[in-house]
Amino acid sequence: MIEVRDLGVSRGAVPVLEAVGFCLAAGEALVLRGPNGIGKTTLLRTLAGLQPPLRGEIIGDREQIAYAAHADGLKLTLSVEENLWFWARVFGSEDIAPVLSAFNLVGLRTRPAGSLSAGQKRRLSLARLMVTGRRIWILDEPTVSLDTASVQLFASAVVAHLSAGGAAIMATHIDLGIDGRLLDLAPFKARLPALDFDDGGFL
Amino acid sequence: MSIWEYANPKKFLRTTERILPPLWLVSGVLILGGLIWGFFFTPDDYRQGSTVKIIYLHVPAALMAINAWFMMLVASLIWVIRRHHVSALAAKAAAPVGVVMTLIALITGAIWGQPMWGTWWAWDPRLTSFLVLFLFYLGYIALWEAIDNPDTAADLTSILCLVGSVFAVLSRYAVNFWNQGLHQGASLSLDKQENVADVFAYPLYACMAGFILFFLVLVLYRTGTEIRLRRMKALLARERMSDA
Amino acid sequence: MRDLRLAFRAGGGFGLGLAFFLIVTVMVPFSVGPNSATLATIAPGVLWLGALLACLLSLDRLLALDWEDGSLDLLATAPLPLEGVLSIKALAHWLTTGLPLVLAAPVLGVLLNLPAGGYLWITLSLLIGTPALSVIGCFGAALTVGLKRGGLLMSLLVMPLYVPTLIFGAEVARRGAQGMAVETPLLMLGGITLGSIALLPFASAAVLRVNLR
């Protein structure tokens, strides 16, 4: 579904990862691991198309990617339902009812998002992924501030998504109990390029 | 042999190091020569007396104020289209020079205007559009300063320069129109070129040529500095990477 | 695409811009004195400047809120083109800020002793000109989104871009108030607005993409 070849990414004009390569088929999940600052978020943002890769290529349908960042992206003055409807309309989906029940948000549907707890907001923002109707989920630390039950809820949503032929790439430190391949990013840490003053760049 | 070879920072530095000293010299001789010739060896104007001699600073500075922006526009376009770092840095290097030129033109204009028109400042189209140009320069420089990532800054300032140019031209038309409409304006804007006689013109040409070269020298010099700064930053980043 | 409702409900800037417009207009007689003739002369210009400042004031909330809560990233990966998103945002900004200003201007004109002939033209010129202010402001907001002290910098960047709109807009209002022909500045104002609406969203989207990466 998505294939990455020899990808190099940079954060703030400094290369952080290089020669990253993997291939993800439908129904598979990829879990990124690595210490803080290794470039997990940068890699995910590059995959989502928010920043251009330094080199290498990403083969796959960009239109099938849904991205969920650290930040929840919720409008606090709108209700839970309105928040979801907004994204549903943006992505052209028709129904939000199954998503509300999958993330146990039915009871909260008319509450303004601003009155939710951090975990509830997180659930809402993950529910947003489902209304996009896209097949590849890119998740950046999805389980932050979720309680055990909500993590289970989230894990089962991912499993359901995978078994429906979707795929997921996530950066997380928690074992979700999802069968996914692990990809440790530490070996891909960008090495120092050789000093070359003639290459047209500045190094 | 293509001009794009000079987009390589190293090649650029090597070439400018060679041509800068003679350029310094020629521009210095032209400006000094032009100014001395103009100040001491031309007759006083029959109407304006000796105040006319400020023209040798005013006109070249005004010329370069506009051309510096134009050069930034071209450099920005080159960056947007071909992404040569040297081009972006040259645009960055030209901005402070341009803003100083604009300031010189405005100040010498005020000094000239006081005895001639009886006022330091009038909202004449020419004056107003220079003031607007000055504001554009300030915004452009401020944006460069505000952004840490040099490539991001180059992208944003280039687009600002392109959009700004369109609006600067619009402003120029707007203020032109404005003065024709309501004020008697024309009495103030005495066309400089028209009543410049040959005796005044030759030293003026010398000064203009000198200012053009001087601008070139400053921009090349400052671009070289920017390149070295970037290189230093890159080396520091390397060091951080090898420490980590 | 219901960014509008979002802007309505999320933006407290709705009344704020109007209140600012009112305050600026009220402060003017305090500073120049209550002479009716003086006020009548400067009324069109003051109304235009007040509207422009009120517009500027509400701009830094245009994208900054979406930037902070992360929805800007999500919008950028959505199937909508970013140009469209920004056009809608500018439209929302105009409806919540520009349009109320247009409607309030004649009322405030009374306070400034605006000549009778001027009411139509101040309203019309603001109606035509304020969309340009919103679109240009959207470009400025996209340029400075995510920067520290972005609001101040944005004012510095946007103000020079506002110059032609302000000149032509205020010119229409002033000439209208004095009973002179207004066609030329009106056409120029319309041209600037249409040109900005047509072209600037592309520039805004380009700088926003750069800022997001």
Coordinates of N, CA and C in Angstrom, one line a residue, chain B residues 73-201:
Chain B
L73 N 14.1 41.4 -6.3 CA 13.0 40.7 -7.0 C 13.6 39.6 -7.9
V74 N 14.6 40.0 -8.7 CA 15.2 39.0 -9.6 C 15.8 37.9 -8.8
A75 N 16.6 38.2 -7.8 CA 17.2 37.2 -7.0 C 16.2 36.2 -6.3
S76 N 15.1 36.8 -5.9 CA 14.0 36.0 -5.3 C 13.4 35.1 -6.3
L77 N 13.2 35.6 -7.5 CA 12.7 34.7 -8.6 C 13.6 33.6 -8.8
I78 N 14.9 33.9 -8.9 CA 15.9 32.8 -9.2 C 15.8 31.8 -8.1
W79 N 15.7 32.2 -6.8 CA 15.6 31.3 -5.7 C 14.3 30.4 -5.8
V80 N 13.2 31.1 -6.1 CA 12.0 30.3 -6.2 C 12.0 29.3 -7.3
I81 N 12.6 29.7 -8.4 CA 12.6 28.8 -9.6 C 13.7 27.8 -9.6
R82 N 15.0 28.3 -9.3 CA 16.1 27.3 -9.4 C 16.7 26.9 -8.1
R83 N 16.3 27.6 -7.0 CA 16.7 27.3 -5.7 C 18.3 27.3 -5.5
H84 N 18.9 28.4 -6.0 CA 20.3 28.5 -5.7 C 20.4 29.3 -4.4
H85 N 21.2 28.8 -3.4 CA 21.3 29.4 -2.1 C 21.9 30.8 -2.3
V86 N 22.9 30.9 -3.1 CA 23.6 32.2 -3.2 C 22.6 33.3 -3.6
S87 N 21.7 32.9 -4.5 CA 20.7 33.9 -4.9 C 19.9 34.4 -3.8
A88 N 19.4 33.5 -2.9 CA 18.6 33.9 -1.8 C 19.4 34.8 -0.9
L89 N 20.7 34.4 -0.7 CA 21.5 35.2 0.2 C 21.8 36.6 -0.4
A90 N 22.0 36.6 -1.7 CA 22.2 37.9 -2.3 C 21.0 38.9 -2.1
A91 N 19.8 38.3 -2.2 CA 18.6 39.1 -2.0 C 18.6 39.6 -0.5
K92 N 19.0 38.7 0.4 CA 19.1 39.1 1.8 C 20.1 40.2 2.0
A93 N 21.3 40.0 1.3 CA 22.4 41.0 1.5 C 22.0 42.4 0.9
A94 N 21.2 42.4 -0.1 CA 20.9 43.6 -0.8 C 19.9 44.5 0.0
A95 N 19.1 43.9 0.8 CA 18.0 44.6 1.5 C 18.5 45.7 2.4
P96 N 19.5 45.5 3.3 CA 20.0 46.6 4.1 C 20.6 47.7 3.3
V97 N 21.3 47.3 2.3 CA 21.9 48.3 1.4 C 20.8 49.2 0.8
G98 N 19.7 48.5 0.3 CA 18.6 49.2 -0.3 C 18.0 50.1 0.7
V99 N 17.8 49.7 1.9 CA 17.1 50.5 2.9 C 17.9 51.7 3.2
V100 N 19.2 51.6 3.3 CA 20.1 52.8 3.6 C 20.0 53.7 2.4
M101 N 20.0 53.2 1.2 CA 19.9 54.1 0.0 C 18.6 54.8 0.0
T102 N 17.5 54.1 0.4 CA 16.2 54.8 0.5 C 16.2 55.9 1.5
L103 N 16.9 55.6 2.6 CA 17.0 56.6 3.7 C 17.8 57.8 3.3
I104 N 18.9 57.5 2.6 CA 19.7 58.7 2.1 C 18.9 59.5 1.1
A105 N 18.2 58.8 0.2 CA 17.4 59.6 -0.7 C 16.3 60.4 0.0
L106 N 15.7 59.9 1.0 CA 14.6 60.6 1.7 C 15.2 61.8 2.5
I107 N 16.4 61.5 3.2 CA 16.9 62.6 4.0 C 17.5 63.7 3.1
T108 N 18.3 63.3 2.1 CA 18.8 64.4 1.3 C 17.7 65.1 0.6
G109 N 16.6 64.4 0.2 CA 15.5 65.1 -0.4 C 14.9 66.1 0.6
A110 N 14.8 65.7 1.9 CA 14.2 66.6 2.9 C 15.1 67.9 3.0
I111 N 16.5 67.6 3.0 CA 17.4 68.7 3.2 C 17.3 69.7 2.0
W112 N 17.1 69.0 0.8 CA 17.0 69.8 -0.4 C 15.7 70.6 -0.5
G113 N 14.6 69.9 0.0 CA 13.3 70.4 -0.1 C 13.1 71.6 0.8
Q114 N 13.8 71.6 2.0 CA 13.6 72.7 2.9 C 13.8 74.1 2.3
P115 N 15.0 74.4 1.7 CA 15.2 75.7 1.1 C 14.4 75.9 -0.2
M116 N 14.2 74.8 -0.9 CA 13.5 75.0 -2.3 C 12.0 75.1 -2.1
W117 N 11.4 74.2 -1.4 CA 9.9 74.2 -1.3 C 9.4 74.8 -0.1
G118 N 10.4 75.1 0.9 CA 9.9 75.7 2.1 C 9.4 74.6 3.1
T119 N 9.6 73.4 2.8 CA 9.1 72.4 3.7 C 10.0 71.1 3.7
W120 N 10.1 70.5 4.8 CA 11.0 69.3 4.9 C 10.3 68.1 4.1
W121 N 9.0 68.1 4.2 CA 8.3 67.0 3.7 C 7.0 67.4 3.1
A122 N 6.6 66.8 1.9 CA 5.3 67.0 1.4 C 4.8 65.7 0.9
W123 N 3.5 65.5 0.8 CA 3.0 64.2 0.4 C 2.9 64.2 -1.1
D124 N 4.0 64.4 -1.7 CA 4.1 64.4 -3.2 C 4.3 62.9 -3.6
P125 N 3.8 62.6 -4.8 CA 3.8 61.1 -5.2 C 5.2 60.5 -5.0
R126 N 6.2 61.2 -5.5 CA 7.5 60.7 -5.5 C 8.0 60.4 -4.1
L127 N 7.8 61.4 -3.2 CA 8.2 61.2 -1.8 C 7.5 60.1 -1.2
T128 N 6.2 60.1 -1.4 CA 5.3 59.1 -0.7 C 5.7 57.7 -1.2
S129 N 5.9 57.5 -2.4 CA 6.2 56.2 -2.9 C 7.6 55.7 -2.3
F130 N 8.5 56.6 -2.1 CA 9.7 56.2 -1.5 C 9.5 55.8 0.0
L131 N 8.6 56.5 0.6 CA 8.3 56.2 2.0 C 7.7 54.8 2.1
V132 N 6.8 54.5 1.1 CA 6.2 53.2 1.1 C 7.3 52.1 0.8
L133 N 8.2 52.4 -0.1 CA 9.3 51.5 -0.4 C 10.1 51.2 0.8
F134 N 10.3 52.3 1.6 CA 11.1 52.1 2.9 C 10.4 51.2 3.8
L135 N 9.0 51.3 3.9 CA 8.3 50.4 4.7 C 8.4 48.9 4.2
F136 N 8.3 48.8 2.9 CA 8.5 47.4 2.4 C 9.8 46.8 2.7
Y137 N 10.9 47.6 2.6 CA 12.2 47.1 3.0 C 12.2 46.7 4.5
L138 N 11.6 47.5 5.3 CA 11.6 47.2 6.8 C 10.9 45.8 7.0
G139 N 9.8 45.7 6.4 CA 9.0 44.4 6.5 C 9.9 43.2 6.1
Y140 N 10.5 43.4 4.9 CA 11.3 42.3 4.3 C 12.4 41.9 5.2
I141 N 13.1 42.9 5.7 CA 14.3 42.6 6.6 C 13.8 42.0 7.9
A142 N 12.7 42.5 8.5 CA 12.1 42.0 9.7 C 11.8 40.5 9.5
L143 N 11.2 40.2 8.4 CA 10.8 38.8 8.2 C 12.1 37.9 8.1
W144 N 13.1 38.3 7.5 CA 14.3 37.5 7.4 C 14.8 37.3 8.9
E145 N 14.8 38.4 9.7 CA 15.3 38.3 11.0 C 14.5 37.3 11.9
A146 N 13.2 37.3 11.6 CA 12.3 36.6 12.5 C 12.3 35.1 12.4
I147 N 12.8 34.5 11.3 CA 12.7 33.1 11.0 C 14.1 32.5 11.2
D148 N 14.1 31.3 11.9 CA 15.4 30.7 12.2 C 15.9 29.8 11.1
N149 N 15.0 29.0 10.5 CA 15.4 28.1 9.5 C 15.7 28.9 8.2
P150 N 17.0 28.9 7.7 CA 17.3 29.8 6.6 C 16.6 29.5 5.3
D151 N 16.3 28.2 5.0 CA 15.6 27.9 3.8 C 14.1 28.4 3.9
T152 N 13.5 28.2 5.0 CA 12.1 28.7 5.2 C 12.1 30.2 5.0
A153 N 13.1 30.8 5.7 CA 13.2 32.3 5.6 C 13.3 32.7 4.1
A154 N 14.2 32.0 3.4 CA 14.4 32.4 2.0 C 13.1 32.2 1.2
D155 N 12.4 31.1 1.4 CA 11.1 30.9 0.7 C 10.1 32.0 1.0
L156 N 10.0 32.3 2.3 CA 8.9 33.3 2.7 C 9.3 34.7 2.2
T157 N 10.5 35.1 2.4 CA 10.9 36.4 2.0 C 10.8 36.6 0.5
S158 N 11.1 35.5 -0.3 CA 11.0 35.6 -1.7 C 9.6 35.9 -2.1
I159 N 8.7 35.1 -1.5 CA 7.3 35.3 -1.9 C 6.8 36.7 -1.5
L160 N 7.2 37.1 -0.3 CA 6.9 38.4 0.2 C 7.4 39.5 -0.8
C161 N 8.6 39.3 -1.3 CA 9.2 40.2 -2.3 C 8.4 40.3 -3.5
L162 N 7.9 39.1 -4.0 CA 7.1 39.1 -5.3 C 5.8 39.8 -5.1
V163 N 5.1 39.4 -4.0 CA 3.8 40.0 -3.7 C 4.0 41.5 -3.4
G164 N 5.0 41.8 -2.6 CA 5.3 43.2 -2.3 C 5.5 44.0 -3.5
S165 N 6.3 43.5 -4.5 CA 6.6 44.3 -5.7 C 5.3 44.7 -6.4
V166 N 4.3 43.8 -6.5 CA 3.1 44.1 -7.1 C 2.4 45.2 -6.4
F167 N 2.3 45.1 -5.1 CA 1.6 46.1 -4.3 C 2.4 47.4 -4.3
A168 N 3.7 47.4 -4.4 CA 4.5 48.6 -4.4 C 4.2 49.4 -5.7
V169 N 4.1 48.6 -6.8 CA 3.7 49.3 -8.1 C 2.3 49.9 -8.0
L170 N 1.4 49.1 -7.4 CA 0.1 49.6 -7.2 C 0.1 50.9 -6.3
S171 N 0.9 50.9 -5.3 CA 0.9 52.1 -4.4 C 1.4 53.3 -5.2
R172 N 2.4 53.0 -6.0 CA 3.0 54.1 -6.8 C 1.9 54.7 -7.7
Y173 N 1.1 53.9 -8.3 CA 0.0 54.4 -9.1 C -1.0 55.1 -8.3
A174 N -1.3 54.5 -7.1 CA -2.3 55.1 -6.2 C -1.9 56.5 -5.8
V175 N -0.6 56.7 -5.4 CA -0.3 58.0 -4.9 C -0.2 59.0 -6.1
N176 N 0.2 58.5 -7.2 CA 0.2 59.4 -8.4 C -1.1 60.0 -8.7
F177 N -2.1 59.1 -8.7 CA -3.5 59.4 -9.0 C -4.0 60.4 -8.0
W178 N -3.7 60.1 -6.7 CA -4.1 60.9 -5.6 C -3.7 62.3 -5.7
N179 N -2.5 62.6 -6.1 CA -2.1 64.0 -6.1 C -2.6 64.7 -7.3
Q180 N -2.7 64.0 -8.4 CA -3.4 64.7 -9.6 C -4.8 65.1 -9.2
G181 N -5.4 64.2 -8.4 CA -6.8 64.4 -8.2 C -7.1 65.6 -7.3
L182 N -6.4 65.8 -6.2 CA -6.9 66.8 -5.3 C -5.9 68.0 -5.1
H183 N -4.6 67.7 -5.1 CA -3.7 68.8 -4.8 C -3.1 69.3 -6.0
Q184 N -2.4 70.4 -5.9 CA -1.8 71.0 -7.1 C -0.5 70.4 -7.3
G185 N -0.1 69.5 -6.5 CA 1.1 68.7 -6.6 C 2.2 69.0 -7.5
A186 N 1.9 69.3 -8.8 CA 3.0 69.4 -9.8 C 4.0 70.5 -9.4
S187 N 3.5 71.5 -8.8 CA 4.4 72.6 -8.5 C 5.6 72.2 -7.6
L188 N 5.3 71.1 -6.8 CA 6.3 70.6 -5.9 C 7.3 69.7 -6.6
S189 N 6.7 68.8 -7.4 CA 7.6 67.8 -8.0 C 8.3 68.4 -9.3
L190 N 9.4 69.0 -9.0 CA 10.1 69.6 -10.1 C 11.0 68.5 -10.7
D191 N 10.8 68.3 -12.0 CA 11.5 67.1 -12.6 C 13.0 67.3 -12.7
K192 N 13.7 66.4 -12.0 CA 15.1 66.7 -11.8 C 15.9 66.6 -13.2
Q193 N 15.5 65.6 -14.0 CA 16.3 65.4 -15.2 C 16.2 66.6 -16.2
E194 N 15.0 67.2 -16.2 CA 14.7 68.1 -17.3 C 15.7 69.3 -17.3
N195 N 15.8 69.9 -16.1 CA 16.6 71.2 -16.1 C 18.0 70.9 -15.6
V196 N 18.5 69.7 -15.8 CA 19.9 69.5 -15.5 C 20.7 69.8 -16.8
A197 N 21.6 70.8 -16.7 CA 22.4 71.1 -17.8 C 23.6 70.2 -17.9
D198 N 24.3 70.2 -19.0 CA 25.5 69.3 -19.2 C 26.5 69.5 -18.1
V199 N 26.8 70.7 -17.7 CA 27.8 70.9 -16.7 C 27.5 70.1 -15.4
F200 N 26.2 70.1 -15.1 CA 25.9 69.3 -13.9 C 25.8 67.8 -14.2
A201 N 25.5 67.5 -15.4 CA 25.1 66.1 -15.8 C 26.3 65.2 -15.7

